[in-house]
PDB file of C-alpha atoms in Angstrom:
ATOM      1  CA  UNK A   1       2.368  -3.828  22.134  1.00 90.00           C
ATOM      2  CA  UNK A   2       3.207  -3.213  18.469  1.00 96.00           C
ATOM      3  CA  UNK A   3       6.830  -3.979  17.678  1.00 98.00           C
ATOM      4  CA  UNK A   4       6.700  -4.348  13.844  1.00 98.00           C
ATOM      5  CA  UNK A   5       4.902  -2.210  11.487  1.00 98.00           C
ATOM      6  CA  UNK A   6       4.933  -3.913   8.366  1.00 98.00           C
ATOM      7  CA  UNK A   7       2.987  -1.663   5.989  1.00 98.00           C
ATOM      8  CA  UNK A   8       4.486   1.704   5.822  1.00 98.00           C
ATOM      9  CA  UNK A   9       4.489   4.143   2.766  1.00 97.00           C
ATOM     10  CA  UNK A  10       7.094   7.057   2.477  1.00 97.00           C
ATOM     11  CA  UNK A  11       7.502  10.181   0.273  1.00 94.00           C
ATOM     12  CA  UNK A  12       8.835   7.699  -2.695  1.00 94.00           C
ATOM     13  CA  UNK A  13       5.068   7.084  -3.199  1.00 92.00           C
ATOM     14  CA  UNK A  14       2.059   8.949  -1.586  1.00 89.00           C
ATOM     15  CA  UNK A  15       3.378   8.926   1.883  1.00 93.00           C
ATOM     16  CA  UNK A  16       5.190  11.881   3.804  1.00 93.00           C
ATOM     17  CA  UNK A  17       7.615  10.221   5.734  1.00 97.00           C
ATOM     18  CA  UNK A  18      11.299  10.429   4.372  1.00 97.00           C
ATOM     19  CA  UNK A  19      13.716   7.389   4.623  1.00 97.00           C
ATOM     20  CA  UNK A  20      16.004   9.330   6.625  1.00 97.00           C
ATOM     21  CA  UNK A  21      13.358  10.356   9.194  1.00 98.00           C
ATOM     22  CA  UNK A  22      11.910   6.673   9.536  1.00 98.00           C
ATOM     23  CA  UNK A  23      14.282   5.525  12.277  1.00 98.00           C
ATOM     24  CA  UNK A  24      13.164   8.534  14.633  1.00 97.00           C
ATOM     25  CA  UNK A  25       9.541   8.054  13.736  1.00 97.00           C
ATOM     26  CA  UNK A  26      10.109   4.238  14.639  1.00 98.00           C
ATOM     27  CA  UNK A  27      11.524   4.874  17.997  1.00 96.00           C
ATOM     28  CA  UNK A  28       8.893   7.455  18.935  1.00 96.00           C
ATOM     29  CA  UNK A  29       6.258   4.827  18.651  1.00 95.00           C
ATOM     30  CA  UNK A  30       8.350   1.943  20.090  1.00 96.00           C
ATOM     31  CA  UNK A  31       8.696   0.217  16.926  1.00 97.00           C
ATOM     32  CA  UNK A  32      11.834  -2.107  16.182  1.00 98.00           C
ATOM     33  CA  UNK A  33      11.134  -3.265  12.596  1.00 98.00           C
ATOM     34  CA  UNK A  34       9.505  -1.551   9.739  1.00 98.00           C
ATOM     35  CA  UNK A  35       8.581  -2.687   6.127  1.00 98.00           C
ATOM     36  CA  UNK A  36       8.594   0.169   3.676  1.00 98.00           C
ATOM     37  CA  UNK A  37       5.868  -0.623   1.099  1.00 98.00           C
ATOM     38  CA  UNK A  38       5.322   1.924  -1.253  1.00 97.00           C
ATOM     39  CA  UNK A  39       2.800   1.642  -4.251  1.00 95.00           C
ATOM     40  CA  UNK A  40       4.097  -0.165  -7.109  1.00 95.00           C
ATOM     41  CA  UNK A  41       7.565   0.993  -6.306  1.00 95.00           C
ATOM     42  CA  UNK A  42      10.663  -0.099  -4.562  1.00 97.00           C
ATOM     43  CA  UNK A  43      12.338   2.672  -2.357  1.00 97.00           C
ATOM     44  CA  UNK A  44      15.473   3.752  -4.396  1.00 95.00           C
ATOM     45  CA  UNK A  45      17.265   4.450  -1.108  1.00 96.00           C
ATOM     46  CA  UNK A  46      16.980   0.559  -0.010  1.00 97.00           C
ATOM     47  CA  UNK A  47      19.673  -1.673  -1.520  1.00 93.00           C
ATOM     48  CA  UNK A  48      19.306  -4.693   0.494  1.00 97.00           C
ATOM     49  CA  UNK A  49      15.910  -6.886   1.122  1.00 98.00           C
ATOM     50  CA  UNK A  50      16.753  -6.197   4.925  1.00 98.00           C
ATOM     51  CA  UNK A  51      18.810  -3.894   6.484  1.00 97.00           C
ATOM     52  CA  UNK A  52      19.452  -2.111  10.068  1.00 97.00           C
ATOM     53  CA  UNK A  53      19.213   1.700   9.999  1.00 97.00           C
ATOM     54  CA  UNK A  54      19.955   3.460  13.166  1.00 96.00           C
ATOM     55  CA  UNK A  55      18.826   0.738  15.223  1.00 96.00           C
ATOM     56  CA  UNK A  56      15.789  -0.200  13.349  1.00 98.00           C
ATOM     57  CA  UNK A  57      15.281  -3.448  11.080  1.00 98.00           C
ATOM     58  CA  UNK A  58      13.981  -2.067   7.782  1.00 98.00           C
ATOM     59  CA  UNK A  59      12.434  -4.558   5.238  1.00 98.00           C
ATOM     60  CA  UNK A  60      12.428  -3.598   1.550  1.00 98.00           C
ATOM     61  CA  UNK A  61       8.898  -4.164   0.381  1.00 98.00           C
ATOM     62  CA  UNK A  62       6.412  -3.256  -1.991  1.00 98.00           C
ATOM     63  CA  UNK A  63       2.499  -2.573  -2.120  1.00 98.00           C
ATOM     64  CA  UNK A  64       1.174  -3.969  -5.493  1.00 98.00           C
ATOM     65  CA  UNK A  65      -2.284  -3.269  -6.876  1.00 96.00           C
ATOM     66  CA  UNK A  66      -3.597  -6.328  -9.001  1.00 98.00           C
ATOM     67  CA  UNK A  67      -6.439  -7.056 -10.972  1.00 97.00           C
ATOM     68  CA  UNK A  68      -8.194 -10.230  -9.623  1.00 95.00           C
ATOM     69  CA  UNK A  69     -11.078 -11.480 -11.604  1.00 85.00           C
ATOM     70  CA  UNK A  70     -13.857  -8.905 -10.723  1.00 90.00           C
ATOM     71  CA  UNK A  71     -11.963  -6.812  -8.249  1.00 96.00           C
ATOM     72  CA  UNK A  72      -8.507  -4.959  -7.533  1.00 96.00           C
ATOM     73  CA  UNK A  73      -6.531  -6.320  -4.571  1.00 97.00           C
ATOM     74  CA  UNK A  74      -3.160  -5.249  -3.084  1.00 98.00           C
ATOM     75  CA  UNK A  75      -0.292  -7.634  -2.491  1.00 98.00           C
ATOM     76  CA  UNK A  76       2.604  -6.906  -0.323  1.00 98.00           C
ATOM     77  CA  UNK A  77       5.975  -8.030  -1.071  1.00 98.00           C
ATOM     78  CA  UNK A  78       8.503  -8.471   1.678  1.00 98.00           C
ATOM     79  CA  UNK A  79      12.341  -8.356   1.488  1.00 98.00           C
ATOM     80  CA  UNK A  80      12.447  -7.934  -2.179  1.00 98.00           C
ATOM     81  CA  UNK A  81      15.352  -8.437  -4.440  1.00 97.00           C
ATOM     82  CA  UNK A  82      14.141  -7.240  -7.489  1.00 97.00           C
ATOM     83  CA  UNK A  83      14.280  -9.281 -10.716  1.00 98.00           C
ATOM     84  CA  UNK A  84      14.767  -7.795 -14.215  1.00 98.00           C
ATOM     85  CA  UNK A  85      10.999  -8.747 -14.862  1.00 98.00           C
ATOM     86  CA  UNK A  86       9.558  -7.027 -11.811  1.00 98.00           C
ATOM     87  CA  UNK A  87      11.741  -3.770 -12.507  1.00 97.00           C
ATOM     88  CA  UNK A  88      10.342  -3.863 -16.005  1.00 98.00           C
ATOM     89  CA  UNK A  89       6.787  -4.241 -14.652  1.00 98.00           C
ATOM     90  CA  UNK A  90       7.152  -1.321 -12.270  1.00 97.00           C
ATOM     91  CA  UNK A  91       8.717   0.928 -14.779  1.00 96.00           C
ATOM     92  CA  UNK A  92       5.449   0.362 -17.067  1.00 96.00           C
ATOM     93  CA  UNK A  93       3.292   0.896 -13.912  1.00 96.00           C
ATOM     94  CA  UNK A  94       5.137   4.337 -13.119  1.00 92.00           C
ATOM     95  CA  UNK A  95       4.840   5.566 -16.311  1.00 93.00           C
ATOM     96  CA  UNK A  96       1.186   5.151 -16.097  1.00 93.00           C
ATOM     97  CA  UNK A  97       0.883   6.631 -12.940  1.00 90.00           C
ATOM     98  CA  UNK A  98       2.724   9.751 -14.394  1.00 92.00           C
ATOM     99  CA  UNK A  99       0.148   9.892 -17.239  1.00 94.00           C
ATOM    100  CA  UNK A 100      -2.597   9.263 -15.183  1.00 93.00           C
ATOM    101  CA  UNK A 101      -1.563  12.159 -12.672  1.00 94.00           C
ATOM    102  CA  UNK A 102      -1.241  14.617 -15.424  1.00 96.00           C
ATOM    103  CA  UNK A 103      -4.914  13.786 -16.678  1.00 96.00           C
ATOM    104  CA  UNK A 104      -6.219  14.152 -13.128  1.00 96.00           C
ATOM    105  CA  UNK A 105      -4.558  17.433 -12.472  1.00 96.00           C
ATOM    106  CA  UNK A 106      -5.739  18.945 -15.750  1.00 96.00           C
ATOM    107  CA  UNK A 107      -9.171  17.850 -14.749  1.00 96.00           C
ATOM    108  CA  UNK A 108      -8.991  19.124 -11.371  1.00 97.00           C
ATOM    109  CA  UNK A 109      -7.518  22.669 -12.391  1.00 96.00           C
ATOM    110  CA  UNK A 110     -10.071  23.028 -15.167  1.00 96.00           C
ATOM    111  CA  UNK A 111     -13.046  22.618 -12.600  1.00 95.00           C
ATOM    112  CA  UNK A 112     -11.517  24.808  -9.834  1.00 96.00           C
ATOM    113  CA  UNK A 113     -10.076  27.392 -12.033  1.00 96.00           C
ATOM    114  CA  UNK A 114      -6.558  27.271 -10.435  1.00 96.00           C
ATOM    115  CA  UNK A 115      -2.900  26.027 -11.031  1.00 96.00           C
ATOM    116  CA  UNK A 116      -1.909  23.275  -8.449  1.00 96.00           C
ATOM    117  CA  UNK A 117       1.638  22.466  -7.868  1.00 92.00           C
ATOM    118  CA  UNK A 118       2.276  18.684  -8.303  1.00 92.00           C
ATOM    119  CA  UNK A 119       5.380  17.284  -9.108  1.00 88.00           C
ATOM    120  CA  UNK A 120       4.902  14.580 -12.019  1.00 89.00           C
ATOM    121  CA  UNK A 121       7.442  11.826 -10.635  1.00 84.00           C
ATOM    122  CA  UNK A 122       7.732   8.286 -10.072  1.00 82.00           C
ATOM    123  CA  UNK A 123       5.297   7.462  -7.117  1.00 82.00           C
ATOM    124  CA  UNK A 124       2.868  10.371  -7.962  1.00 88.00           C
ATOM    125  CA  UNK A 125      -0.777   9.510  -6.777  1.00 88.00           C
ATOM    126  CA  UNK A 126      -3.831  10.995  -5.989  1.00 92.00           C
ATOM    127  CA  UNK A 127      -2.776  11.969  -2.325  1.00 89.00           C
ATOM    128  CA  UNK A 128      -0.100  14.309  -3.945  1.00 92.00           C
ATOM    129  CA  UNK A 129      -3.346  15.830  -5.762  1.00 95.00           C
ATOM    130  CA  UNK A 130      -5.352  16.397  -2.798  1.00 95.00           C
ATOM    131  CA  UNK A 131      -2.479  17.908  -0.643  1.00 93.00           C
ATOM    132  CA  UNK A 132      -1.754  20.341  -3.664  1.00 95.00           C
ATOM    133  CA  UNK A 133      -5.522  21.525  -3.722  1.00 97.00           C
ATOM    134  CA  UNK A 134      -5.585  21.757   0.159  1.00 96.00           C
ATOM    135  CA  UNK A 135      -2.457  23.812   0.013  1.00 95.00           C
ATOM    136  CA  UNK A 136      -3.723  26.137  -2.652  1.00 96.00           C
ATOM    137  CA  UNK A 137      -5.346  29.513  -1.019  1.00 95.00           C
ATOM    138  CA  UNK A 138      -7.938  29.963  -3.777  1.00 94.00           C
ATOM    139  CA  UNK A 139      -9.728  26.576  -3.327  1.00 96.00           C
ATOM    140  CA  UNK A 140     -12.582  25.794  -1.137  1.00 95.00           C
ATOM    141  CA  UNK A 141     -10.850  22.694   0.365  1.00 96.00           C
ATOM    142  CA  UNK A 142      -9.096  22.302   3.607  1.00 94.00           C
ATOM    143  CA  UNK A 143      -9.592  18.535   4.163  1.00 95.00           C
ATOM    144  CA  UNK A 144      -7.872  16.049   1.824  1.00 94.00           C
ATOM    145  CA  UNK A 145     -10.743  13.949   2.331  1.00 93.00           C
ATOM    146  CA  UNK A 146     -13.163  16.131   0.841  1.00 96.00           C
ATOM    147  CA  UNK A 147     -10.894  16.464  -2.181  1.00 96.00           C
ATOM    148  CA  UNK A 148     -11.323  12.743  -2.698  1.00 95.00           C
ATOM    149  CA  UNK A 149     -15.052  12.728  -1.912  1.00 95.00           C
ATOM    150  CA  UNK A 150     -15.736  15.727  -4.283  1.00 96.00           C
ATOM    151  CA  UNK A 151     -13.349  15.298  -7.151  1.00 96.00           C
ATOM    152  CA  UNK A 152     -11.044  12.334  -7.419  1.00 96.00           C
ATOM    153  CA  UNK A 153     -12.688   9.454  -5.566  1.00 93.00           C
ATOM    154  CA  UNK A 154     -13.817   6.607  -7.537  1.00 88.00           C
ATOM    155  CA  UNK A 155     -16.954   7.646  -9.845  1.00 87.00           C
ATOM    156  CA  UNK A 156     -16.083  11.640  -9.166  1.00 93.00           C
ATOM    157  CA  UNK A 157     -15.544  13.846 -12.164  1.00 96.00           C
ATOM    158  CA  UNK A 158     -11.773  13.828 -11.990  1.00 96.00           C
ATOM    159  CA  UNK A 159     -11.055  10.016 -11.234  1.00 95.00           C
ATOM    160  CA  UNK A 160      -9.047   8.225 -13.658  1.00 94.00           C
ATOM    161  CA  UNK A 161      -8.141   4.361 -13.311  1.00 91.00           C
ATOM    162  CA  UNK A 162      -4.868   3.079 -13.064  1.00 90.00           C
ATOM    163  CA  UNK A 163      -3.604   0.354 -15.372  1.00 92.00           C
ATOM    164  CA  UNK A 164      -2.663  -2.579 -13.041  1.00 95.00           C
ATOM    165  CA  UNK A 165      -0.994  -5.757 -13.237  1.00 97.00           C
ATOM    166  CA  UNK A 166      -3.211  -8.893 -13.562  1.00 97.00           C
ATOM    167  CA  UNK A 167      -3.140 -11.136 -10.339  1.00 98.00           C
ATOM    168  CA  UNK A 168      -1.363 -14.188 -11.727  1.00 98.00           C
ATOM    169  CA  UNK A 169       1.571 -12.195 -13.109  1.00 98.00           C
ATOM    170  CA  UNK A 170       1.855  -9.694 -10.270  1.00 98.00           C
ATOM    171  CA  UNK A 171       1.774 -12.852  -7.786  1.00 98.00           C
ATOM    172  CA  UNK A 172       4.525 -14.585  -9.735  1.00 98.00           C
ATOM    173  CA  UNK A 173       6.758 -11.662  -9.993  1.00 98.00           C
ATOM    174  CA  UNK A 174       6.494 -10.967  -6.279  1.00 98.00           C
ATOM    175  CA  UNK A 175       6.984 -14.720  -5.548  1.00 98.00           C
ATOM    176  CA  UNK A 176      10.220 -14.748  -7.613  1.00 98.00           C
ATOM    177  CA  UNK A 177      11.683 -11.568  -6.108  1.00 98.00           C
ATOM    178  CA  UNK A 178      10.364 -11.572  -2.444  1.00 98.00           C
ATOM    179  CA  UNK A 179      10.871 -13.745   0.526  1.00 98.00           C
ATOM    180  CA  UNK A 180       7.145 -13.471   1.439  1.00 98.00           C
ATOM    181  CA  UNK A 181       4.300 -12.213  -0.477  1.00 98.00           C
ATOM    182  CA  UNK A 182       0.946 -11.452   1.807  1.00 98.00           C
ATOM    183  CA  UNK A 183      -2.573 -10.289   0.925  1.00 98.00           C
ATOM    184  CA  UNK A 184      -3.082  -6.705   2.341  1.00 97.00           C
ATOM    185  CA  UNK A 185      -6.129  -5.571   4.320  1.00 95.00           C
ATOM    186  CA  UNK A 186      -8.677  -8.318   3.353  1.00 95.00           C
ATOM    187  CA  UNK A 187     -11.762  -6.894   4.433  1.00 92.00           C
ATOM    188  CA  UNK A 188     -11.364  -3.692   2.360  1.00 91.00           C
ATOM    189  CA  UNK A 189     -12.348  -5.334  -0.743  1.00 93.00           C
ATOM    190  CA  UNK A 190     -15.927  -5.510  -2.254  1.00 91.00           C
ATOM    191  CA  UNK A 191     -15.625  -9.245  -2.006  1.00 93.00           C
ATOM    192  CA  UNK A 192     -13.522 -10.109   0.962  1.00 93.00           C
ATOM    193  CA  UNK A 193     -14.321 -14.014   0.693  1.00 94.00           C
ATOM    194  CA  UNK A 194     -13.058 -13.985  -3.114  1.00 95.00           C
ATOM    195  CA  UNK A 195      -9.923 -11.944  -2.032  1.00 96.00           C
ATOM    196  CA  UNK A 196      -9.236 -14.411   0.553  1.00 96.00           C
ATOM    197  CA  UNK A 197      -9.432 -17.219  -1.726  1.00 97.00           C
ATOM    198  CA  UNK A 198      -6.370 -16.033  -3.588  1.00 97.00           C
ATOM    199  CA  UNK A 199      -4.140 -16.643  -0.522  1.00 97.00           C
ATOM    200  CA  UNK A 200      -4.072 -20.039  -1.925  1.00 97.00           C
ATOM    201  CA  UNK A 201      -1.316 -18.743  -4.076  1.00 96.00           C
ATOM    202  CA  UNK A 202       0.294 -16.515  -1.399  1.00 98.00           C
ATOM    203  CA  UNK A 203       2.337 -17.102   1.826  1.00 98.00           C
ATOM    204  CA  UNK A 204       0.644 -14.676   4.199  1.00 98.00           C
ATOM    205  CA  UNK A 205      -2.372 -12.514   4.891  1.00 97.00           C
ATOM    206  CA  UNK A 206      -2.462  -9.065   6.536  1.00 96.00           C
ATOM    207  CA  UNK A 207      -4.570  -9.665   9.697  1.00 94.00           C
ATOM    208  CA  UNK A 208      -3.809  -6.687  11.795  1.00 93.00           C
ATOM    209  CA  UNK A 209      -4.460  -3.161  10.245  1.00 92.00           C
ATOM    210  CA  UNK A 210      -6.146  -0.017  11.349  1.00 88.00           C
ATOM    211  CA  UNK A 211      -9.278   0.148   9.746  1.00 73.00           C
ATOM    212  CA  UNK A 212     -12.989   0.166  11.074  1.00 58.00           C
ATOM    213  CA  UNK A 213     -13.628  -3.242  12.040  1.00 49.00           C
ATOM    214  CA  UNK A 214     -17.376  -3.060  11.594  1.00 46.00           C
ATOM    215  CA  UNK A 215     -17.621  -1.747   7.987  1.00 43.00           C
ATOM    216  CA  UNK A 216     -15.639  -1.985   4.713  1.00 46.00           C
ATOM    217  CA  UNK A 217     -14.701   0.855   2.482  1.00 48.00           C
ATOM    218  CA  UNK A 218     -18.228   0.633   0.869  1.00 47.00           C
ATOM    219  CA  UNK A 219     -19.921   1.304   4.311  1.00 46.00           C
ATOM    220  CA  UNK A 220     -21.544  -2.415   4.320  1.00 45.00           C
ATOM    221  CA  UNK A 221     -21.047  -4.515   7.247  1.00 47.00           C
ATOM    222  CA  UNK A 222     -17.992  -6.679   7.093  1.00 53.00           C
ATOM    223  CA  UNK A 223     -18.118 -10.377   6.790  1.00 54.00           C
ATOM    224  CA  UNK A 224     -17.644 -12.750   9.693  1.00 65.00           C
ATOM    225  CA  UNK A 225     -14.100 -12.141  10.779  1.00 75.00           C
ATOM    226  CA  UNK A 226     -13.763 -16.076  10.986  1.00 89.00           C
ATOM    227  CA  UNK A 227     -13.158 -16.106   7.291  1.00 92.00           C
ATOM    228  CA  UNK A 228      -9.683 -14.845   8.054  1.00 93.00           C
ATOM    229  CA  UNK A 229      -8.822 -17.578  10.390  1.00 93.00           C
ATOM    230  CA  UNK A 230     -10.443 -20.047   8.098  1.00 95.00           C
ATOM    231  CA  UNK A 231      -8.077 -18.992   5.409  1.00 96.00           C
ATOM    232  CA  UNK A 232      -4.743 -18.923   7.496  1.00 96.00           C
ATOM    233  CA  UNK A 233      -5.764 -22.470   8.501  1.00 97.00           C
ATOM    234  CA  UNK A 234      -6.662 -23.746   5.002  1.00 97.00           C
ATOM    235  CA  UNK A 235      -3.755 -22.150   3.066  1.00 97.00           C
ATOM    236  CA  UNK A 236      -1.197 -22.321   5.988  1.00 97.00           C
ATOM    237  CA  UNK A 237      -0.591 -18.537   6.037  1.00 98.00           C
ATOM    238  CA  UNK A 238       1.588 -16.436   7.939  1.00 98.00           C
ATOM    239  CA  UNK A 239       0.061 -13.404   9.654  1.00 97.00           C
ATOM    240  CA  UNK A 240       1.462  -9.846   8.952  1.00 97.00           C
ATOM    241  CA  UNK A 241       0.321  -6.938  10.062  1.00 97.00           C
ATOM    242  CA  UNK A 242       0.844  -2.859   9.688  1.00 97.00           C
ATOM    243  CA  UNK A 243      -0.794   0.601  10.079  1.00 96.00           C
ATOM    244  CA  UNK A 244      -0.621   1.428   6.308  1.00 96.00           C
ATOM    245  CA  UNK A 245       0.786   4.501   7.418  1.00 96.00           C
ATOM    246  CA  UNK A 246       0.897   7.551   4.890  1.00 94.00           C
ATOM    247  CA  UNK A 247       2.167  10.041   7.414  1.00 93.00           C
ATOM    248  CA  UNK A 248       4.958  10.304  10.073  1.00 95.00           C
ATOM    249  CA  UNK A 249       3.112   8.200  12.837  1.00 95.00           C
ATOM    250  CA  UNK A 250       3.971   4.559  12.990  1.00 97.00           C
ATOM    251  CA  UNK A 251       2.751   1.555  14.836  1.00 96.00           C
ATOM    252  CA  UNK A 252      -1.230   2.229  14.772  1.00 95.00           C
ATOM    253  CA  UNK A 253      -1.356  -1.568  14.153  1.00 95.00           C
ATOM    254  CA  UNK A 254       1.179  -4.180  13.457  1.00 96.00           C
ATOM    255  CA  UNK A 255       2.766  -7.359  15.035  1.00 97.00           C
ATOM    256  CA  UNK A 256       4.292  -7.998  18.609  1.00 97.00           C
ATOM    257  CA  UNK A 257       7.758  -9.093  18.913  1.00 97.00           C
ATOM    258  CA  UNK A 258       6.831 -12.803  19.051  1.00 97.00           C
ATOM    259  CA  UNK A 259       4.533 -12.344  16.042  1.00 97.00           C
ATOM    260  CA  UNK A 260       7.277 -10.617  14.112  1.00 98.00           C
ATOM    261  CA  UNK A 261       9.756 -13.307  14.606  1.00 97.00           C
ATOM    262  CA  UNK A 262       7.466 -15.949  12.903  1.00 97.00           C
ATOM    263  CA  UNK A 263       7.616 -13.593   9.969  1.00 98.00           C
ATOM    264  CA  UNK A 264      11.433 -12.776  10.475  1.00 98.00           C
ATOM    265  CA  UNK A 265      12.115 -16.489  10.261  1.00 97.00           C
ATOM    266  CA  UNK A 266      11.247 -16.322   6.495  1.00 97.00           C
ATOM    267  CA  UNK A 267      13.438 -13.181   5.714  1.00 98.00           C
ATOM    268  CA  UNK A 268      16.956 -12.770   5.064  1.00 96.00           C
ATOM    269  CA  UNK A 269      18.979 -11.384   8.091  1.00 90.00           C
ATOM    270  CA  UNK A 270      20.359  -7.936   8.000  1.00 83.00           C
TER     271      UNK A 270
END
């Protein structure tokens, strides 16, 4: 039974769950601990690395996209107490997100001949654009996935790549400011073996997450899952897990209570 969901996005980035609604959402799913891991942003409502909110343990975290050799991967920082250097880098990334969002919106509006309503604030991402397209009565789209497939997915006409931090810098910034740094969803990348090799510089790897266990994002069969257990042993890694929730339902994947206790032993207590 999932007790801890350590990969949750809120409306501070591209999720729909508010921080005030998080405890109720956790309780509905039987979750006792949640890590808020918004994209390239620390939730402004979390002032402590770990805190209790209405009976739910909430870990202040982040999901940071980084450039590692020939692919981009995501790092999860847990119990973040931000340094000035991390905050400066996140400010830079958020400015890029806003500029990128404006360019994507201009392209989508031009192609569809409509004006869509998207707030260009910190945390803006492609899901905000997709939701606005679906909500508009004069577009042919009623599914967010179709907007990604036709307009704003990679290699689609309105896709704009983000400027991201290089792996060495990102890992160093998170190590300086976080109690624990984990590689997110290792089998989602074009080169999972190469991604797992990066764990030599990390504390943990996300071993439980709710994506198709048979195929990666590109549709190709996944490599032998023993790669994960081999990395855990080779680099002496903790195992983290979470649902990568962007909605209001939590606990699609995560850690049992005993598994979370091993992670929690590395975190400051609330």
